[in-house]
Coordinates of C-alpha atoms in Angstrom, one line a residue:
X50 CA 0.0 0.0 0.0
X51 CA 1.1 3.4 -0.3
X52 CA 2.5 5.1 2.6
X53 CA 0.0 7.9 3.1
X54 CA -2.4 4.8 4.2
X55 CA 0.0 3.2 6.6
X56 CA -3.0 3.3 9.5
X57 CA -4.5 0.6 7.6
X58 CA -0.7 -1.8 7.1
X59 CA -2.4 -4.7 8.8
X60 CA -5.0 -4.3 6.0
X61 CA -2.5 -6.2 3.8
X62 CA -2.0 -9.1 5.7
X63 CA -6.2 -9.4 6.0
X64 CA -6.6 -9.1 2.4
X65 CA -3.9 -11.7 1.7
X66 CA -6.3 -15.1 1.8
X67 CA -8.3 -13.3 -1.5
X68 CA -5.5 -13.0 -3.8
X69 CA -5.0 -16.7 -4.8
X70 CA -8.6 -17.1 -6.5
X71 CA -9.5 -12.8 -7.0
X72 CA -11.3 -13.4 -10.2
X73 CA -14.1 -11.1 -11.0
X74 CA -16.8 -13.5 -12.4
X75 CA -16.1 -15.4 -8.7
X76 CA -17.4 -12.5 -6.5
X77 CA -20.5 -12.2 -9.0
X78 CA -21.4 -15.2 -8.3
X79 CA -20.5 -14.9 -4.0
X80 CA -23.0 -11.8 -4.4
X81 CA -25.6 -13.6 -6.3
X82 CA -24.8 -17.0 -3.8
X83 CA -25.0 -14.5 -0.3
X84 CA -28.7 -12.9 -1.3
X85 CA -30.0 -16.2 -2.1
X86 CA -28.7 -17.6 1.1
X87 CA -30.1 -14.6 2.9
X88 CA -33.8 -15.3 0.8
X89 CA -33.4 -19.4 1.7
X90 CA -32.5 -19.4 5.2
X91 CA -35.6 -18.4 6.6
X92 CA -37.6 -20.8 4.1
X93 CA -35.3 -23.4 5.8
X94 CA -36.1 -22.9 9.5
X95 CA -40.0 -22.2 8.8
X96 CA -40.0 -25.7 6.8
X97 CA -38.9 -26.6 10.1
X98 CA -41.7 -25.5 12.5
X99 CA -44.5 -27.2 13.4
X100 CA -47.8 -25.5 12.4
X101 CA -48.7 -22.7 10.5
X102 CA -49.8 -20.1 13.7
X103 CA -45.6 -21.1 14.5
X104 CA -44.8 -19.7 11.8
X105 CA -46.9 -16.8 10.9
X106 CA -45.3 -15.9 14.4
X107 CA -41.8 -16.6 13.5
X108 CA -42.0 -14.1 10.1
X109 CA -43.8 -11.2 12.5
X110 CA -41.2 -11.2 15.5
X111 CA -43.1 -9.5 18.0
X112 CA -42.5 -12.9 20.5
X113 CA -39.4 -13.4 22.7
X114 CA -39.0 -16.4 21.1
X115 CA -39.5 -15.5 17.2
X116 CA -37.2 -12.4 17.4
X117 CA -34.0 -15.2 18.5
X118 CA -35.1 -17.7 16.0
X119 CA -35.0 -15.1 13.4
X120 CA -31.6 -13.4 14.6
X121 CA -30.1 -17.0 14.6
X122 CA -31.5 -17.5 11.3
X123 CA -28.4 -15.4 9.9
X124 CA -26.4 -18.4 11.1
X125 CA -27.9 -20.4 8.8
X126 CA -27.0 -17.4 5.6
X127 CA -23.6 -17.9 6.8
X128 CA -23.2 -21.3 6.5
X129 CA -24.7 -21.4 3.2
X130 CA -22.4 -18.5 2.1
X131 CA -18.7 -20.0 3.7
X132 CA -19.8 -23.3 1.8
X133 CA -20.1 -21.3 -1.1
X134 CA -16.6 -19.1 -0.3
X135 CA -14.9 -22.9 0.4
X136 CA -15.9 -24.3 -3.1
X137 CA -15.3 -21.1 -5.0
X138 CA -12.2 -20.0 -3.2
X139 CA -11.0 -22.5 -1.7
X140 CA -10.9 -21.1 1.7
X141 CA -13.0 -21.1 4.8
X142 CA -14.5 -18.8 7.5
X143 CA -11.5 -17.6 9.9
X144 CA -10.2 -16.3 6.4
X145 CA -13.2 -13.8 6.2
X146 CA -12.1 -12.8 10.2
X147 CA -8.6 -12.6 10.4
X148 CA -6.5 -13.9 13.5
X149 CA -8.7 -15.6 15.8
X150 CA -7.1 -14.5 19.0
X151 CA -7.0 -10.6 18.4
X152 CA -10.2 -10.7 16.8
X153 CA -11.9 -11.9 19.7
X154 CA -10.0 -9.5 21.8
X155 CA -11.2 -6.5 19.9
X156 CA -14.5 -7.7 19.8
X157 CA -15.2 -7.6 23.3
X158 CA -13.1 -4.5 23.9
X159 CA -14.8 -2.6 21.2
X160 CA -18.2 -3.6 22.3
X161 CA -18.2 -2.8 26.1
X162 CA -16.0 0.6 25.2
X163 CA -18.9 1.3 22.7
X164 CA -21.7 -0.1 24.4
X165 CA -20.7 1.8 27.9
X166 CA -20.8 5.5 25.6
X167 CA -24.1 4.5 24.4
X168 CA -25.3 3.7 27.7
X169 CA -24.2 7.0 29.3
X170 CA -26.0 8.4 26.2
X171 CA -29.3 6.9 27.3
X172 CA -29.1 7.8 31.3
X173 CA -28.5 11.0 30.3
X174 CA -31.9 13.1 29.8
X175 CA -34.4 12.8 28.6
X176 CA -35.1 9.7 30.2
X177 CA -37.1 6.5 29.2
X178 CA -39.9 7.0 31.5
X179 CA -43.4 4.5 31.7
X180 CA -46.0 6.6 31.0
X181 CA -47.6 8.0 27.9
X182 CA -48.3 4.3 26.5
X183 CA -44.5 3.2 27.4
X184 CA -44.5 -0.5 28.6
X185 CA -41.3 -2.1 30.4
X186 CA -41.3 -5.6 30.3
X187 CA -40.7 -7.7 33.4
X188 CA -36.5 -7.1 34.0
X189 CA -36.3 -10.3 35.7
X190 CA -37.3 -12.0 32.9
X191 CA -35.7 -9.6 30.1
X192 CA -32.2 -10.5 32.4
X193 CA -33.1 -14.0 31.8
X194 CA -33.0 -13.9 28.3
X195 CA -30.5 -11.6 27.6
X196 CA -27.1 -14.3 27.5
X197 CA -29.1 -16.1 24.6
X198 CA -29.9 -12.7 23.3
X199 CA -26.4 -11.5 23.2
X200 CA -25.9 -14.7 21.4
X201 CA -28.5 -14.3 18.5
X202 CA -27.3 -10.9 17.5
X203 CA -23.3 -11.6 17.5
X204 CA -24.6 -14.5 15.3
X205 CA -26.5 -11.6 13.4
X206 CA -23.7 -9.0 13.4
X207 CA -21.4 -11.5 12.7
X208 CA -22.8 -12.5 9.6
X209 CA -23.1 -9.2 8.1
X210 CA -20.0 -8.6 9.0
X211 CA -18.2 -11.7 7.2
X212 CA -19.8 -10.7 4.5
X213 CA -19.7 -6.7 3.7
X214 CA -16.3 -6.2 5.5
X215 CA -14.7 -9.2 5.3
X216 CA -15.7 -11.3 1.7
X217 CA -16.5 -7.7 -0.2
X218 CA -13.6 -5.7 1.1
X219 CA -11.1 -8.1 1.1
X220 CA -11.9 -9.5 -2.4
X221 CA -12.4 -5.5 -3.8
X222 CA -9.0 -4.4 -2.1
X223 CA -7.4 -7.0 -4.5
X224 CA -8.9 -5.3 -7.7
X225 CA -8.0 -1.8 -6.0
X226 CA -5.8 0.3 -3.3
X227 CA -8.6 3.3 -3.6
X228 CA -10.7 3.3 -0.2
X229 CA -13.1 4.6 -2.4
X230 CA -13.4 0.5 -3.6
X231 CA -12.8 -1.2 -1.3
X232 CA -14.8 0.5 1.9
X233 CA -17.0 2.9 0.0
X234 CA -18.3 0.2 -2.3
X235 CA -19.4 -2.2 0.4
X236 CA -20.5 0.6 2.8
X237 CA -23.0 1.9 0.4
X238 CA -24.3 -1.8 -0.5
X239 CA -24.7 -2.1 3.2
X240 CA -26.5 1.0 3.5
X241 CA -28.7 0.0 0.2
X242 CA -29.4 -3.1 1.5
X243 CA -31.0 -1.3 4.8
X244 CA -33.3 0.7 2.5
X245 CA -36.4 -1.8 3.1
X246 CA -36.2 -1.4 6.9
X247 CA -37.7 2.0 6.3
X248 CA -41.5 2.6 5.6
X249 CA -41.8 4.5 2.4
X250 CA -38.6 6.2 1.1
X251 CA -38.0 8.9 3.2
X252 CA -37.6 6.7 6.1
X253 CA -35.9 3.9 3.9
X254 CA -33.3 6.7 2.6
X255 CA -32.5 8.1 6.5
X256 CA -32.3 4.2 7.4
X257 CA -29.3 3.9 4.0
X258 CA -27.7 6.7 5.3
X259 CA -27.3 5.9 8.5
X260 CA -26.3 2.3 7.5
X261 CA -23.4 3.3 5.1
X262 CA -22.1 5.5 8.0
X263 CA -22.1 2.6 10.2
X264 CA -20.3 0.1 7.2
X265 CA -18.2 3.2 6.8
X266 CA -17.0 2.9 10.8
X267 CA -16.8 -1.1 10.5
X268 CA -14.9 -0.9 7.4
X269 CA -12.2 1.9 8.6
X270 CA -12.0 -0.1 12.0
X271 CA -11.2 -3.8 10.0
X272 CA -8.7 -2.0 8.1
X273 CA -6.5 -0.7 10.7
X274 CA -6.6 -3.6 13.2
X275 CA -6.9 -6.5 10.3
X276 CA -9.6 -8.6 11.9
X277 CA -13.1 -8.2 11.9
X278 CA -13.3 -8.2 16.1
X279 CA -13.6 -4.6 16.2
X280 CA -16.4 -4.1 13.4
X281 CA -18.1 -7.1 14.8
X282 CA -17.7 -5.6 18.4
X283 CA -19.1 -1.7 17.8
X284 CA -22.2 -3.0 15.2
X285 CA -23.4 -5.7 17.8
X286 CA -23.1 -2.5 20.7
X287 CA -25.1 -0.5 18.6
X288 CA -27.7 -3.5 18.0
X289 CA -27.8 -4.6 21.8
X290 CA -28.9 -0.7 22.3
X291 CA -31.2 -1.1 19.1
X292 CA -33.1 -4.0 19.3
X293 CA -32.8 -5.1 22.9
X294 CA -33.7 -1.9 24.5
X295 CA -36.4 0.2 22.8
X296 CA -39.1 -0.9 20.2
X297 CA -42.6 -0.6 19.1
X298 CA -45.2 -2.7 20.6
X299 CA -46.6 -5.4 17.6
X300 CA -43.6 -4.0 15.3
X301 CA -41.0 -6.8 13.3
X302 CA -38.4 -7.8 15.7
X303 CA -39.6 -5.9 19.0
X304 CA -39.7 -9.2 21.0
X305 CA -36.7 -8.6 23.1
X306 CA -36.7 -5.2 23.4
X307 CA -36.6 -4.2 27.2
X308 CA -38.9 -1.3 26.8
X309 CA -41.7 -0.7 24.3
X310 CA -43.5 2.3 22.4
X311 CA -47.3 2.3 21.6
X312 CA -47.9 0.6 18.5
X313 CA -49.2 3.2 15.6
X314 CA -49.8 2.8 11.8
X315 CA -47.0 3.8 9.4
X316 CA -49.5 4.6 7.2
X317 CA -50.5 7.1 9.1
X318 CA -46.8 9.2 8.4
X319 CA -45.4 10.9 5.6
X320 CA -43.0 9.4 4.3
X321 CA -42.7 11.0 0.8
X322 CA -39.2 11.6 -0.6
X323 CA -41.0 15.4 0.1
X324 CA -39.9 14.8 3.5
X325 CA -36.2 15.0 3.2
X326 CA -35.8 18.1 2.7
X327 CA -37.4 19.4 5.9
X328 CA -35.3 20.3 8.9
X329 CA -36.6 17.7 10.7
X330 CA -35.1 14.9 8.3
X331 CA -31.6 16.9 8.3
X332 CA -31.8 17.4 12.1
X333 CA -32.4 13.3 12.4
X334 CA -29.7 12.5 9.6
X335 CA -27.5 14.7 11.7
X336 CA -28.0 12.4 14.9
X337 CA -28.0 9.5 13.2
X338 CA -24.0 10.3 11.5
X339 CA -23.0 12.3 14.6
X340 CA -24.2 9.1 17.0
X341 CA -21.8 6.5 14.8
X342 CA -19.1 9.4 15.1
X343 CA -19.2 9.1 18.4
X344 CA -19.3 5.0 18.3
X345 CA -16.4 5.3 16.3
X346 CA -14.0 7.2 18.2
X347 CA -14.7 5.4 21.1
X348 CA -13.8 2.2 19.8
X349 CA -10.3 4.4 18.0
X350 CA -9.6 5.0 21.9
X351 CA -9.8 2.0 23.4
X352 CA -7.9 0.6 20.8
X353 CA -5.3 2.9 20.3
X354 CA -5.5 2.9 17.2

């Protein structure tokens, strides 16, 4: 690499497992073979339950239970898609993460340095109080499940992660040194990829926004510590605080969330492109880049890096 990028020198040694087999036609068809994985998997476990209430409940994640199965259901995509990487490259999953040791080292010191900035983030007013249609689940039981929880969404993180910034930017840094290749590209396909979260496309554009800034963060953090451990560690702090914390009663994936919002109809909002250009959207946008800023130094601290 040039010498103007030397914070990202242990980049090399995390690309090196993609230059034997860097053809182009071979990460078509790793793209084409991760998005059917990703449509498959969930087919796969459904086929699996017994009775169709099981799994109309399973699809609509509002249950404790649903909202794991369908987090570990990403461990399924990843199978699929290192099976794939094995055939085609000829190489298997601690490739896509880099050294196991340091990765797992900078996972959990990324996480609790990130996660313990977003926490002082939500003490700090204005509180989560119950009232106003706020429900808190029963903390004995949200305790309770929270190990298997933790589980589910490193599973979760873990895949995107193995994926976007470790398949797509090691395989893209071979074709090119520009960061504009090999982290912009995959940030913004992460971001895209986000854009059905959203209801209509105002809130589907803030949610690709805020996603590339977040690939953005993973992607800078892989290339200067060459493992995954810290990407994996800040995305699964900011999903802990995401999913497990606040969500909207009845709403996709809300089963584990600690506290809940009154459920309302999206309908109901406007969500016309119209939208973004109101103070409102910039003010939220704002939050949303500043917030991953923030994520993002934290874990630079603690690393050192």
């Amino acid at each position: 690499m040039n010498s103007d990028q030397t914070p990202y020198a242990a980049h090399r040694a995390f690309v090196a497992p993609a230059w034997p087999r860097r053809e182009l036609w071979r990460v078509g068809v790793m793209i084409i073979g991760f998005e059917l994985a990703f449509q498959i998997a969930p087919e796969l476990v459904s086929a699996l339950l017994p009775g169709d209430a099981l799994v109309t409940a399973y699809y609509e994640g509002i249950t404790s239970w649903a909202t794991l199965l369908q987090f570990a259901t990403f461990g399924v995509t990843a199978i699929l898609f290192v099976l794939l990487l094995r055939r085609l490259h000829g190489r298997g999953f601690w490739s896509l993460i880099g050294a196991p040791a340091r990765a797992i080292v900078d996972l959990w010191q990324v996480g609790i340095a990130v996660g313990g900035i977003l926490l002082l983030m939500e003490i700090l007013p204005p509180w989560i109080g119950i009232g106003d249609g706020i429900e808190m689940r029963n903390i004995a039981g949200w305790l309770v499940m929270l190990p298997l929880a933790l589980v589910v969404l490193i599973i979760q993180v873990g895949t995107e992660e193995i994926y976007f910034r470790g398949y797509l930017q090691q395989q893209l840094a071979c074709f090119s040194r520009s960061r504009l290749v090999w982290m912009l590209v995959p940030s913004v396909m992460f971001g895209v990829s986000h854009y059905g979260n959203g209801f209509g496309v105002a809130d589907g554009v803030l949610w690709v926004v805020w996603a590339t800034m977040l690939g953005l963060a993973c992607a800078d953090l892989t290339a200067r510590t060459g493992t995954l451990g810290a990407a994996i560690g800040l995305h699964l702090a900011n999903n802990v605080f995401a999913l497990l914390l606040v969500g909207v009663a009845g709403w996709p994936s809300s089963g584990l969330a600690l506290f809940l919002y009154p459920s309302f109809d999206p309908a109901d909002m406007d969500t016309s492109a119209a939208v973004l250009a109101t103070p409102g959207a910039f003010i939220e946008m704002l939050i949303m880049c500043l917030t991953v800023l923030v994520m993002w130094l934290a874990a630079r601290i603690k690393l050192r890096r």
